[in-house]
mmCIF file with all atom_site columns, N, CA, C and O in Angstrom:
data_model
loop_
_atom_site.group_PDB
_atom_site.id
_atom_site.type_symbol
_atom_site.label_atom_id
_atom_site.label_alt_id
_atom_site.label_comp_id
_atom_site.label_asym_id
_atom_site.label_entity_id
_atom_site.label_seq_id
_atom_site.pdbx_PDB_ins_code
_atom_site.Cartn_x
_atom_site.Cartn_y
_atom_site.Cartn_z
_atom_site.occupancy
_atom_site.B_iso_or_equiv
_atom_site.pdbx_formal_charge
_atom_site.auth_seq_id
_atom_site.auth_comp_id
_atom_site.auth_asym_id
_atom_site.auth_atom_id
_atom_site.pdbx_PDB_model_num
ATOM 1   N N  . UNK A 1 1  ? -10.106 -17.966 8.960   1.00 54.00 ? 1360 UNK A N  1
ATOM 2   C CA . UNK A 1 1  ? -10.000 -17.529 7.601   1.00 54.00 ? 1360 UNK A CA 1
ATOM 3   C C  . UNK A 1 1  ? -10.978 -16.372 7.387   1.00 54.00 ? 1360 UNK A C  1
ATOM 4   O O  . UNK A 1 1  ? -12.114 -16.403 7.861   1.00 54.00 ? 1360 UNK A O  1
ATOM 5   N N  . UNK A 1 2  ? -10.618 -15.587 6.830   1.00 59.00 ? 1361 UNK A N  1
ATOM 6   C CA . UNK A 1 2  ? -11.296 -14.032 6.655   1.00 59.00 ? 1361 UNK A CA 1
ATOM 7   C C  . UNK A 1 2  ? -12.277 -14.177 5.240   1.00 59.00 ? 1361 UNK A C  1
ATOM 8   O O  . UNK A 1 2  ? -11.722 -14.050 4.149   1.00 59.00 ? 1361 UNK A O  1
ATOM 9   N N  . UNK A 1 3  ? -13.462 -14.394 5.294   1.00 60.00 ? 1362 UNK A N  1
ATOM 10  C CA . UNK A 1 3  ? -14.192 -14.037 4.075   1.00 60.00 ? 1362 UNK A CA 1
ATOM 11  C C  . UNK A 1 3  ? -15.006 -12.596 3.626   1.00 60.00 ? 1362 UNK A C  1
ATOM 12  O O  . UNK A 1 3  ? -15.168 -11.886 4.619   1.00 60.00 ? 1362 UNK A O  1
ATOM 13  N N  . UNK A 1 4  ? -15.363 -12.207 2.815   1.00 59.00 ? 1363 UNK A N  1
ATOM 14  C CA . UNK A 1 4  ? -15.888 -11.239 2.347   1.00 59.00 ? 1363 UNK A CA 1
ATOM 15  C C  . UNK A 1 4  ? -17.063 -11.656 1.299   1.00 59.00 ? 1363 UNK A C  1
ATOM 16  O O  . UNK A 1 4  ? -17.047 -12.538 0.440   1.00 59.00 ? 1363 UNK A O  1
ATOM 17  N N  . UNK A 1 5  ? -17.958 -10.849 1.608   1.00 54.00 ? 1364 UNK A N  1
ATOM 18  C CA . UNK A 1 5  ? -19.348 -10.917 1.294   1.00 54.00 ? 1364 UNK A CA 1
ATOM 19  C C  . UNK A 1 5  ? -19.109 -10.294 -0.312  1.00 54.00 ? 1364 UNK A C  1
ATOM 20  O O  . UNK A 1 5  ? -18.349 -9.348  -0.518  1.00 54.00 ? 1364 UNK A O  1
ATOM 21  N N  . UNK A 1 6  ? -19.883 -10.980 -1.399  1.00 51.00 ? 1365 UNK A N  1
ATOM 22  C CA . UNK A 1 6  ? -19.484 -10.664 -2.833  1.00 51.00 ? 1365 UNK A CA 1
ATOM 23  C C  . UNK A 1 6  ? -21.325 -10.094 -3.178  1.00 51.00 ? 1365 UNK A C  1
ATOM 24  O O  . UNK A 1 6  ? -22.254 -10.898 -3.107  1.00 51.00 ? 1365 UNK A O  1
ATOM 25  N N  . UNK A 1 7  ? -21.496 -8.847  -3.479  1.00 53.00 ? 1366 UNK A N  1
ATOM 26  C CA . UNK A 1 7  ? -22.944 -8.276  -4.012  1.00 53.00 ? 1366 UNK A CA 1
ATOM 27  C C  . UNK A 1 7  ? -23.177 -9.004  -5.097  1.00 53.00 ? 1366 UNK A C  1
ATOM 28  O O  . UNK A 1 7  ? -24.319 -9.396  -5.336  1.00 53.00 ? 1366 UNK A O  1
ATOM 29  N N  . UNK A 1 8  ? -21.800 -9.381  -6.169  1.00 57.00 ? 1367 UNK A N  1
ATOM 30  C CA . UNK A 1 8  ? -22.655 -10.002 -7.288  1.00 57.00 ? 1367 UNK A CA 1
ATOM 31  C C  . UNK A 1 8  ? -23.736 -11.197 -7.346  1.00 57.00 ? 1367 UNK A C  1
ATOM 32  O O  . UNK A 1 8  ? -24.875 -11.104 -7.805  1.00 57.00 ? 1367 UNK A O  1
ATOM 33  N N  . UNK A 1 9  ? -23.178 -12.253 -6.825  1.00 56.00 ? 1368 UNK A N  1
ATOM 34  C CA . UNK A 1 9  ? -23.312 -13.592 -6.522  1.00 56.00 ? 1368 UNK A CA 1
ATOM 35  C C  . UNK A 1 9  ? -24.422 -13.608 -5.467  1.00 56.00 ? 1368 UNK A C  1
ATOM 36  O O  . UNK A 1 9  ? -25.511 -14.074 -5.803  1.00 56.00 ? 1368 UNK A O  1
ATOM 37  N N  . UNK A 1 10 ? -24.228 -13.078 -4.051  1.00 56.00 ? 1369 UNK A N  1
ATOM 38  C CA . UNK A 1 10 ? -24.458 -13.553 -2.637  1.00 56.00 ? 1369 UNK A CA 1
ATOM 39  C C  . UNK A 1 10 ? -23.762 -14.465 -2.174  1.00 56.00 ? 1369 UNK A C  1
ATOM 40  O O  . UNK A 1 10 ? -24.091 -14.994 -1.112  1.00 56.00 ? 1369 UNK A O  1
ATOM 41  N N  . UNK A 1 11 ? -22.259 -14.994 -3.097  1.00 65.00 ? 1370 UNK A N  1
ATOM 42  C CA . UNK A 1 11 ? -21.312 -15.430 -2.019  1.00 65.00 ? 1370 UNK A CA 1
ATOM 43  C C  . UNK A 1 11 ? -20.214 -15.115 -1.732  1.00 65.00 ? 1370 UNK A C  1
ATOM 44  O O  . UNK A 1 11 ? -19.671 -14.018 -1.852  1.00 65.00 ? 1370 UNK A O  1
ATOM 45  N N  . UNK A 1 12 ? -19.748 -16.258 -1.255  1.00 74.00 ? 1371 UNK A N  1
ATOM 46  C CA . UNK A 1 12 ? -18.247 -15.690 -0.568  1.00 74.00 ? 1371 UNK A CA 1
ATOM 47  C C  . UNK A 1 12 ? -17.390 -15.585 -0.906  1.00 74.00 ? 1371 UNK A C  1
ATOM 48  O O  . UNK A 1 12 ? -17.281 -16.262 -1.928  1.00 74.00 ? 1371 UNK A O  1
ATOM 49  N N  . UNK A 1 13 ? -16.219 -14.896 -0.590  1.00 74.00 ? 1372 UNK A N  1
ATOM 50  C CA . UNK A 1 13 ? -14.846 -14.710 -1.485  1.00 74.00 ? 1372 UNK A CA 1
ATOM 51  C C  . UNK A 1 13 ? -13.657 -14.879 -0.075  1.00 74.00 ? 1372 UNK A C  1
ATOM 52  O O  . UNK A 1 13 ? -13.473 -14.315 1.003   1.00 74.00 ? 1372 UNK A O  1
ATOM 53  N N  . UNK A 1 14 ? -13.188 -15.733 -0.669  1.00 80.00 ? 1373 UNK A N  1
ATOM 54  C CA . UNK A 1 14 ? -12.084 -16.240 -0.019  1.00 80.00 ? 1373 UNK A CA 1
ATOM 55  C C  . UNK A 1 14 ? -10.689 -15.187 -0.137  1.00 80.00 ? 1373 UNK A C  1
ATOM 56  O O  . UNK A 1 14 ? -10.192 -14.984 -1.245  1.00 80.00 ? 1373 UNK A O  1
ATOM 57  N N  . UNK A 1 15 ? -10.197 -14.638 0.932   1.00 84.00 ? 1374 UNK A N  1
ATOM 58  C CA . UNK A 1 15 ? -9.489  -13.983 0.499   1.00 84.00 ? 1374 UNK A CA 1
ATOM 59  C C  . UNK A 1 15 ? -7.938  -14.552 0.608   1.00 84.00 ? 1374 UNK A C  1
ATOM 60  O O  . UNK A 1 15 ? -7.175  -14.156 -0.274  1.00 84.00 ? 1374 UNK A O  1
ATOM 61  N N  . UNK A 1 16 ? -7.583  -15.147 1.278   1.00 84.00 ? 1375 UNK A N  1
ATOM 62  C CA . UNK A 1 16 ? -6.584  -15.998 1.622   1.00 84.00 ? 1375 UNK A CA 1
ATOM 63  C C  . UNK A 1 16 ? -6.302  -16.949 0.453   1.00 84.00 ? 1375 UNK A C  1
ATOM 64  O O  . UNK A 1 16 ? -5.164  -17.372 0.249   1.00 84.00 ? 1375 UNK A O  1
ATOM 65  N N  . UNK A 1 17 ? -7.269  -17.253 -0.251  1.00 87.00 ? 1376 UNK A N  1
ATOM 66  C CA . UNK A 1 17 ? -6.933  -18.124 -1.798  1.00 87.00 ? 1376 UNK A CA 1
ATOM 67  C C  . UNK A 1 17 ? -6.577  -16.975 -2.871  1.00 87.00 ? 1376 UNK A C  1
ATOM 68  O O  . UNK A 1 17 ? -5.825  -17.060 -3.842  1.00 87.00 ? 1376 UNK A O  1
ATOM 69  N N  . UNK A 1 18 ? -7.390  -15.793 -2.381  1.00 87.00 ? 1377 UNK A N  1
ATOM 70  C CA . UNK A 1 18 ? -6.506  -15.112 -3.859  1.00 87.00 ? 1377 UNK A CA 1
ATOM 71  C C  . UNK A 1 18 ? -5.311  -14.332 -3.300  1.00 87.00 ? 1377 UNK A C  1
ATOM 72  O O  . UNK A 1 18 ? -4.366  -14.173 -4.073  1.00 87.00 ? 1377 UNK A O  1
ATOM 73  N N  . UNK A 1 19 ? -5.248  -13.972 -2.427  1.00 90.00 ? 1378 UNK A N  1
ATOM 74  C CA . UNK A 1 19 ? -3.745  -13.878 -1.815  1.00 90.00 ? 1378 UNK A CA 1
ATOM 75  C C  . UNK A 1 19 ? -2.753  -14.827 -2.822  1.00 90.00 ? 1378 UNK A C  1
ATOM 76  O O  . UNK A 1 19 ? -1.860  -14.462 -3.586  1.00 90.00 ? 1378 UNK A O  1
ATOM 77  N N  . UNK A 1 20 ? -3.305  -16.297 -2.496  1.00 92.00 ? 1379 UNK A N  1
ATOM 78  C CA . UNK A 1 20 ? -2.290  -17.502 -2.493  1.00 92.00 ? 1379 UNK A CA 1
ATOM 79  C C  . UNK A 1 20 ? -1.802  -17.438 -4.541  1.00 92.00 ? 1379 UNK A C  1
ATOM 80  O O  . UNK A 1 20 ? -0.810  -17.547 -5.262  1.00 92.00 ? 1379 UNK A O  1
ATOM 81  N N  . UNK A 1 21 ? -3.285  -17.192 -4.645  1.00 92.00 ? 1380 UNK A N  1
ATOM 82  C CA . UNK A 1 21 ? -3.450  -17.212 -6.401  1.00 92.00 ? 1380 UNK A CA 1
ATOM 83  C C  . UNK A 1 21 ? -2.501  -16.206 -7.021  1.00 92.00 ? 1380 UNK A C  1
ATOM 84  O O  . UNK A 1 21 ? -1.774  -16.466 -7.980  1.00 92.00 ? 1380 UNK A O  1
ATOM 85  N N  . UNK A 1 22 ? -2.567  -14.961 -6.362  1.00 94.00 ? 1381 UNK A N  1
ATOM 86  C CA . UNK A 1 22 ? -1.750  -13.594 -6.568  1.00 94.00 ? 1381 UNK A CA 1
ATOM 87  C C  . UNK A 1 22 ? -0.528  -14.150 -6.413  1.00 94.00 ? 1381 UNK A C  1
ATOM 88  O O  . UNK A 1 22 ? 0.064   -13.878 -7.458  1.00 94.00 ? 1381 UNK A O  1
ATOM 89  N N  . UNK A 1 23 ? 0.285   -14.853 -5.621  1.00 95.00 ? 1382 UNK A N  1
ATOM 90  C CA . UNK A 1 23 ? 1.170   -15.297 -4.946  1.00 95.00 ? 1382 UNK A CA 1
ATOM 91  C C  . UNK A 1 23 ? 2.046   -16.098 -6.240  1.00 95.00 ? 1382 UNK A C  1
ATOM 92  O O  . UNK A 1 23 ? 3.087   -15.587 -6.653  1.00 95.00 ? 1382 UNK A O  1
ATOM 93  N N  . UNK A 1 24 ? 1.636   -17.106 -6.699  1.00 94.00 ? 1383 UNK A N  1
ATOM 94  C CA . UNK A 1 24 ? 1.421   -17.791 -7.991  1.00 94.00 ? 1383 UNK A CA 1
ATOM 95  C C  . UNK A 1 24 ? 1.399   -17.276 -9.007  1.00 94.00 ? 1383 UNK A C  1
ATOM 96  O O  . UNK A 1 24 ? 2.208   -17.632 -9.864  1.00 94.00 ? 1383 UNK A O  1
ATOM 97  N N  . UNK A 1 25 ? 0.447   -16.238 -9.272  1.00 95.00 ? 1384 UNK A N  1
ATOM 98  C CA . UNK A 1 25 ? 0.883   -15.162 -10.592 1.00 95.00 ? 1384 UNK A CA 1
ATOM 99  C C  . UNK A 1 25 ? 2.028   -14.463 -10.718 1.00 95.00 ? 1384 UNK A C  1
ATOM 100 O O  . UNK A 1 25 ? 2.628   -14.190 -11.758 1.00 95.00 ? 1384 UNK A O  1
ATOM 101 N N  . UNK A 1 26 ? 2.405   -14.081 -9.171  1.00 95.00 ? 1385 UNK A N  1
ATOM 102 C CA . UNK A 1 26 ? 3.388   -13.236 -9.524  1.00 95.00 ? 1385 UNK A CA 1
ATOM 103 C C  . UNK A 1 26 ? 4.722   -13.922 -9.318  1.00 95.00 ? 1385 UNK A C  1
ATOM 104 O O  . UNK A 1 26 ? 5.661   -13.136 -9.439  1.00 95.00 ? 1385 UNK A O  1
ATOM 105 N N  . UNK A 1 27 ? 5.017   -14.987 -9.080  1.00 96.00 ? 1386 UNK A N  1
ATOM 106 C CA . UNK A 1 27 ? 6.345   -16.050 -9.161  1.00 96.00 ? 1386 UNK A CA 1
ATOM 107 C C  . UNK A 1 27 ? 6.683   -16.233 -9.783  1.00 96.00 ? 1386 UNK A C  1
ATOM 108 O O  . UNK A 1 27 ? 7.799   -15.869 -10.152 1.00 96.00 ? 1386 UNK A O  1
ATOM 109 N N  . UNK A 1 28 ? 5.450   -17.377 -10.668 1.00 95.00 ? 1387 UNK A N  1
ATOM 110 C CA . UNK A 1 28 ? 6.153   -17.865 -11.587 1.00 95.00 ? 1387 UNK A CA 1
ATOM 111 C C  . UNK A 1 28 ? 6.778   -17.260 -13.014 1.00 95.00 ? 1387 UNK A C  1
ATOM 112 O O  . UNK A 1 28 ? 7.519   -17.898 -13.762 1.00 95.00 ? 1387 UNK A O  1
ATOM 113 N N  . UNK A 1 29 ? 6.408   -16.161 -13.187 1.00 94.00 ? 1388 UNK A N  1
ATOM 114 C CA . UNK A 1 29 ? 7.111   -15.165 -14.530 1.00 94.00 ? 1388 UNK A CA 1
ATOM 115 C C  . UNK A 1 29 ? 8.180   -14.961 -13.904 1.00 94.00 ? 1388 UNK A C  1
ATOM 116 O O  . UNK A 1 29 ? 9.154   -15.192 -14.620 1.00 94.00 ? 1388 UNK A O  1
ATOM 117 N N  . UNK A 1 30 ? 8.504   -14.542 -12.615 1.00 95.00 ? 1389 UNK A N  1
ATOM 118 C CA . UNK A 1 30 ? 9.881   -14.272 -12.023 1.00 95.00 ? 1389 UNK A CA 1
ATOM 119 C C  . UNK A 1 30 ? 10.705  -15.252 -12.313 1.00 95.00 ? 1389 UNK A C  1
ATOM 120 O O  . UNK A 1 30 ? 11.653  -15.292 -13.096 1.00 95.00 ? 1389 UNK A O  1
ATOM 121 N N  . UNK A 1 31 ? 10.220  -16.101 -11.553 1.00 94.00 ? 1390 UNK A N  1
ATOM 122 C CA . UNK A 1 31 ? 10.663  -17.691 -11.976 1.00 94.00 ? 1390 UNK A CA 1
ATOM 123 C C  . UNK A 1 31 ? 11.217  -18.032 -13.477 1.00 94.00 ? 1390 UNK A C  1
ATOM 124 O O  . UNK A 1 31 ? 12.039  -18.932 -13.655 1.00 94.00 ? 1390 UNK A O  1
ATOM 125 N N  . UNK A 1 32 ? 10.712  -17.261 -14.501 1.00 94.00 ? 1391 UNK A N  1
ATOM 126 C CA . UNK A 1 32 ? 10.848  -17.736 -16.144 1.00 94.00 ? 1391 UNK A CA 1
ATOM 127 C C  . UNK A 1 32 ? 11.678  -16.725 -16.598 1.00 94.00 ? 1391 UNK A C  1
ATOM 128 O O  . UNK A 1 32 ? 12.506  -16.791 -17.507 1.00 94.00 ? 1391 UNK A O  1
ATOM 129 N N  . UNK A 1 33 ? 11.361  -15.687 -15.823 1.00 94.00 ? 1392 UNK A N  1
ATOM 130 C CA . UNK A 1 33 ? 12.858  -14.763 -15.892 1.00 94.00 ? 1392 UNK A CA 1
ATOM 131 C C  . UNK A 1 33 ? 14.173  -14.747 -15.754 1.00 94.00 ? 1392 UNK A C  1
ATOM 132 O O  . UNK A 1 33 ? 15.055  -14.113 -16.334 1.00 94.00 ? 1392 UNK A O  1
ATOM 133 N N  . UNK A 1 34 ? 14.187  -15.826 -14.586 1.00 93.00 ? 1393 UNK A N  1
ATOM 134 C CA . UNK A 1 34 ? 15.603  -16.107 -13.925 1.00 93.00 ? 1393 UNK A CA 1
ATOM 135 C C  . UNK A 1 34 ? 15.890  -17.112 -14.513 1.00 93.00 ? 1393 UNK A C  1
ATOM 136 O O  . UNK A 1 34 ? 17.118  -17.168 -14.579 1.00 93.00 ? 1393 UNK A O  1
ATOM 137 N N  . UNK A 1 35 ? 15.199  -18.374 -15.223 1.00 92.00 ? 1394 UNK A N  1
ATOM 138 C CA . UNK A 1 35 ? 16.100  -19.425 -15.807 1.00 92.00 ? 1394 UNK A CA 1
ATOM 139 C C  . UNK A 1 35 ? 16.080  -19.051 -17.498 1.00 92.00 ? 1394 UNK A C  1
ATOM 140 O O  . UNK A 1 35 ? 16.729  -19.736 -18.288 1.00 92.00 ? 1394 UNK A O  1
ATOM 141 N N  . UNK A 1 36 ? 15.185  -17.784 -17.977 1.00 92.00 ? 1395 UNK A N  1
ATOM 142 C CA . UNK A 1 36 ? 15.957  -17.472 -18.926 1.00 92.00 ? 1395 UNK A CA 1
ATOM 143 C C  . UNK A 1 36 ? 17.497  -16.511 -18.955 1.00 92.00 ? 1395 UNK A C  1
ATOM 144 O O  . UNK A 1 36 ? 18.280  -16.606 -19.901 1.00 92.00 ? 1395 UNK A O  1
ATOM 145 N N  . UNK A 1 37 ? 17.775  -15.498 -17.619 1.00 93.00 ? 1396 UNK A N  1
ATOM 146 C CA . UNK A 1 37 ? 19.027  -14.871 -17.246 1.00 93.00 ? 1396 UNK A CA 1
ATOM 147 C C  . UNK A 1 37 ? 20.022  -16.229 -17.451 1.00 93.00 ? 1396 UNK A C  1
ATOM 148 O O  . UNK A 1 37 ? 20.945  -16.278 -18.264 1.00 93.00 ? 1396 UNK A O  1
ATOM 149 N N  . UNK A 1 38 ? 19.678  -17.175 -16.651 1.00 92.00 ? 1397 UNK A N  1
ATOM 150 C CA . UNK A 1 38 ? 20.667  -18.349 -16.817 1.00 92.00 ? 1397 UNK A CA 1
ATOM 151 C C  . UNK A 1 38 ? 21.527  -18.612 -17.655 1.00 92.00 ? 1397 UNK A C  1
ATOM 152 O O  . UNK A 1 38 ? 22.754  -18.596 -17.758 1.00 92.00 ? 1397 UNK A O  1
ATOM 153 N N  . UNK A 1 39 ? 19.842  -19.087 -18.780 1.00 91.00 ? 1398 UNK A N  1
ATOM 154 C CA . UNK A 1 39 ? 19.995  -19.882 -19.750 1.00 91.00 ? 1398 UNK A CA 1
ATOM 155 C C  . UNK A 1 39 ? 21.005  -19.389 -20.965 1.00 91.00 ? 1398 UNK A C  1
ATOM 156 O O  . UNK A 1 39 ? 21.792  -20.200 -21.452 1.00 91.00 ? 1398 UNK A O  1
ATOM 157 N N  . UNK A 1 40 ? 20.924  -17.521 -21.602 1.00 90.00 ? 1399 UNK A N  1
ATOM 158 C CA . UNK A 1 40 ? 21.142  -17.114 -22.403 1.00 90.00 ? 1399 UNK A CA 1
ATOM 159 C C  . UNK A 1 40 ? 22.422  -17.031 -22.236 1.00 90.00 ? 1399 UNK A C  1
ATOM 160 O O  . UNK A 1 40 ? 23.036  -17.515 -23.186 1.00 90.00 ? 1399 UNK A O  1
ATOM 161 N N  . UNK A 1 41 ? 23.125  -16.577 -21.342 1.00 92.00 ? 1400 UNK A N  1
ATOM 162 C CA . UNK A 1 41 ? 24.914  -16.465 -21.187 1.00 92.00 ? 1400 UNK A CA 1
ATOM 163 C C  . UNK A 1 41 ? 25.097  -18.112 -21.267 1.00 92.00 ? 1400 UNK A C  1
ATOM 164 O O  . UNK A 1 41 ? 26.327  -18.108 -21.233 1.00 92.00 ? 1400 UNK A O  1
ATOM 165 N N  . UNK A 1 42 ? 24.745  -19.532 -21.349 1.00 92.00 ? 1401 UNK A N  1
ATOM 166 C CA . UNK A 1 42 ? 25.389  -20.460 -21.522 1.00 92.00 ? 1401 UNK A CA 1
ATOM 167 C C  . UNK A 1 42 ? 24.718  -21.046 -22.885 1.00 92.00 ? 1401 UNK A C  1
ATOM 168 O O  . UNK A 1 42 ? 24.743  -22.276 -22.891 1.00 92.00 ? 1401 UNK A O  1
ATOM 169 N N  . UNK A 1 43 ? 24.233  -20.571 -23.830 1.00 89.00 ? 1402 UNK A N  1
ATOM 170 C CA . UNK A 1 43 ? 24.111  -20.785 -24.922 1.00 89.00 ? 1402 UNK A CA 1
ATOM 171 C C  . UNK A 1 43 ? 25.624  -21.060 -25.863 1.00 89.00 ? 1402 UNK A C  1
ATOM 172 O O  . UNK A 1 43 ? 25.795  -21.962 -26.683 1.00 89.00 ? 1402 UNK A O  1
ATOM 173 N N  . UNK A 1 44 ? 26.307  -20.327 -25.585 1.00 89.00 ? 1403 UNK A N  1
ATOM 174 C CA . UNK A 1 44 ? 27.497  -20.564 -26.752 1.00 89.00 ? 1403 UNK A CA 1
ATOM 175 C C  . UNK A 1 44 ? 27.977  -21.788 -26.300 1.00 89.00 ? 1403 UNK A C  1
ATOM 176 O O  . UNK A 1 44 ? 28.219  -22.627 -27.167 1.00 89.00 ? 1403 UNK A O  1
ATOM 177 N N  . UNK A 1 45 ? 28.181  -22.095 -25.058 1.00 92.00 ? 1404 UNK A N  1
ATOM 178 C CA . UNK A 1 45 ? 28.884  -23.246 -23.953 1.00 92.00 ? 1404 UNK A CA 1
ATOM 179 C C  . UNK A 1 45 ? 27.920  -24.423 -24.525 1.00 92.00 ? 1404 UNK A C  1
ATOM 180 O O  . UNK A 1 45 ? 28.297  -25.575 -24.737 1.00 92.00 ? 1404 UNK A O  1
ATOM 181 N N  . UNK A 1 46 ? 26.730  -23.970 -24.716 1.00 90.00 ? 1405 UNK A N  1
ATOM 182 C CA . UNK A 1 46 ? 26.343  -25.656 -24.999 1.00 90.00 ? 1405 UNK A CA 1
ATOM 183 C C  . UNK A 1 46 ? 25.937  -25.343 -26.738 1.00 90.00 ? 1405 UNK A C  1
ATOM 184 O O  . UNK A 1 46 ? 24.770  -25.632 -27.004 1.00 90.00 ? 1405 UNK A O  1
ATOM 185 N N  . UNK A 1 47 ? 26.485  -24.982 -27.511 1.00 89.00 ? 1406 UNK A N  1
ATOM 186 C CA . UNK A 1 47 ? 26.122  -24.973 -28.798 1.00 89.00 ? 1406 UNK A CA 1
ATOM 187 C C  . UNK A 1 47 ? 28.007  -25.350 -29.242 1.00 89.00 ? 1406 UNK A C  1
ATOM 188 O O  . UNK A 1 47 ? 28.357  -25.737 -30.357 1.00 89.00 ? 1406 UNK A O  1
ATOM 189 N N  . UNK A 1 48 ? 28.983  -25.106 -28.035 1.00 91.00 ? 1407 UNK A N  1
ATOM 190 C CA . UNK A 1 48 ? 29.992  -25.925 -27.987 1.00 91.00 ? 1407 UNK A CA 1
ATOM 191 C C  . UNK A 1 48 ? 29.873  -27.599 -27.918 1.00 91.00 ? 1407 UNK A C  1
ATOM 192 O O  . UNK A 1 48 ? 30.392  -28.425 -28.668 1.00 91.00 ? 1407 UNK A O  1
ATOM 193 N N  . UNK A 1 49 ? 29.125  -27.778 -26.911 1.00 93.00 ? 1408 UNK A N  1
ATOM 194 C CA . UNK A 1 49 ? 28.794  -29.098 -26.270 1.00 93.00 ? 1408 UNK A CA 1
ATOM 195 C C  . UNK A 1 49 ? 28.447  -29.713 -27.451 1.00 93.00 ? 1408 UNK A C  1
ATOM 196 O O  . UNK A 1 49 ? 29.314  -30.454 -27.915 1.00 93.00 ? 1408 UNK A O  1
ATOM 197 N N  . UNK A 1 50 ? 27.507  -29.619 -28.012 1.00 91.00 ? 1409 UNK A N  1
ATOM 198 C CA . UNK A 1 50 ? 26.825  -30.377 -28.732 1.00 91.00 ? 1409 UNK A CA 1
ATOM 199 C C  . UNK A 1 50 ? 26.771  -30.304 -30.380 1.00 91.00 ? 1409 UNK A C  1
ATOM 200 O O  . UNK A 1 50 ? 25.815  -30.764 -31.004 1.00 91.00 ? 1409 UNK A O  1
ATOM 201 N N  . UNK A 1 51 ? 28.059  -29.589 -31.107 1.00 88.00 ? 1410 UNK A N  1
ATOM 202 C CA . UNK A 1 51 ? 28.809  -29.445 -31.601 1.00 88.00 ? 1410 UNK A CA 1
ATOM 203 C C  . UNK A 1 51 ? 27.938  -28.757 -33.316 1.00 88.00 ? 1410 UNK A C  1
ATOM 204 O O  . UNK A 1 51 ? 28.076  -28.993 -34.516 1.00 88.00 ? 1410 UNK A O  1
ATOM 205 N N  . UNK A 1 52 ? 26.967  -27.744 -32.374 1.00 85.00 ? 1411 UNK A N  1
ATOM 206 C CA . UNK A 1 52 ? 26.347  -27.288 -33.370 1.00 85.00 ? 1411 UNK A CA 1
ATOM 207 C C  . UNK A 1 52 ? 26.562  -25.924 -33.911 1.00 85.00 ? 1411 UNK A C  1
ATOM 208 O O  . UNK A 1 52 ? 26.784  -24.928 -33.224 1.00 85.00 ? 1411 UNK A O  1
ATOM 209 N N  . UNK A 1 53 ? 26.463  -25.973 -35.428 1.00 80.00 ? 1412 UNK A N  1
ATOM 210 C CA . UNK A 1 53 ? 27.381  -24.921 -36.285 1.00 80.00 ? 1412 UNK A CA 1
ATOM 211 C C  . UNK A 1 53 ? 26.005  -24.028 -36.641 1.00 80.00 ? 1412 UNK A C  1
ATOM 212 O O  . UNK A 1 53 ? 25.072  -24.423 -37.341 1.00 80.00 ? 1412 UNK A O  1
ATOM 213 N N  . UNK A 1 54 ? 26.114  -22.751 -35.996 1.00 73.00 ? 1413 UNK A N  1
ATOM 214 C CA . UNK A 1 54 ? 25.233  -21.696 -36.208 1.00 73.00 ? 1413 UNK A CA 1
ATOM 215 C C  . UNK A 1 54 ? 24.539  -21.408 -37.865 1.00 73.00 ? 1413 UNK A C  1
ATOM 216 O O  . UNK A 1 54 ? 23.403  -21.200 -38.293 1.00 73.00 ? 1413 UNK A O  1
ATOM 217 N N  . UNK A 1 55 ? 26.045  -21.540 -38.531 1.00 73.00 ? 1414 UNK A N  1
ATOM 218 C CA . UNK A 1 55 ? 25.838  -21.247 -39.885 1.00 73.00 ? 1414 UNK A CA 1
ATOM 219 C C  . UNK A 1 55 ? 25.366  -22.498 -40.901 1.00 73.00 ? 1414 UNK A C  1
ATOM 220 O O  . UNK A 1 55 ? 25.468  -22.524 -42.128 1.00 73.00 ? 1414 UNK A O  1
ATOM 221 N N  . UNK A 1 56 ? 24.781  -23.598 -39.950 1.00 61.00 ? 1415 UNK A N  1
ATOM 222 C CA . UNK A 1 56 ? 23.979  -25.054 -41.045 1.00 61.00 ? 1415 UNK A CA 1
ATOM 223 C C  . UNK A 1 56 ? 23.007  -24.381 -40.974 1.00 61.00 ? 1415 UNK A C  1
ATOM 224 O O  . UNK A 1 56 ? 22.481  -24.272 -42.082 1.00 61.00 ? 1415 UNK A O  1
ATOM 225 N N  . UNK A 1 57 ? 22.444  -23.811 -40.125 1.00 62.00 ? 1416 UNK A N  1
ATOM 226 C CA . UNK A 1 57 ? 20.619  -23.573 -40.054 1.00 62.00 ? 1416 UNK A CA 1
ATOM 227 C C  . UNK A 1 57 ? 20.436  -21.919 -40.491 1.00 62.00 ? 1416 UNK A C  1
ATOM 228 O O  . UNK A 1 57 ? 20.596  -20.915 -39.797 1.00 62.00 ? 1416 UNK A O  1
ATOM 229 N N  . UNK A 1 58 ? 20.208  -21.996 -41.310 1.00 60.00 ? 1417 UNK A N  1
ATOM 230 C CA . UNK A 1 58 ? 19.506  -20.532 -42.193 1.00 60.00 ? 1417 UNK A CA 1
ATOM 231 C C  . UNK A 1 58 ? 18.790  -19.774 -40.922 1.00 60.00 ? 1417 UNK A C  1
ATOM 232 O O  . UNK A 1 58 ? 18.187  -18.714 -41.094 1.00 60.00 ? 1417 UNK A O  1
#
């Protein structure tokens, strides 16, 4: 595992965890992207389903 020496502190910085951390930041919004693409084209399909009338709710 590769560490790097940090001036602020005097310790170490893991670089392989913020790799992993970066890794994680940048997924999961992807991730919230794609099951909102999903989600929005089957909105009418389940506002069919569940037999709810757009025009009750102001």
């Amino acid at each position: 595992m590769m560490k790097m020496k940090v001036a602020r502190n005097e310790g170490t910085y893991d670089i392989a965890y913020a790799k992993r951390a970066m890794l994680v930041v940048v997924i999961l919004p992807l991730l919230v992207m794609y099951t909102e693409a999903m989600l929005t084209p089957a909105l009418p399909t389940i506002q069919k389903e569940f037999g709810v009338n757009r025009s009750a709710y102001p």
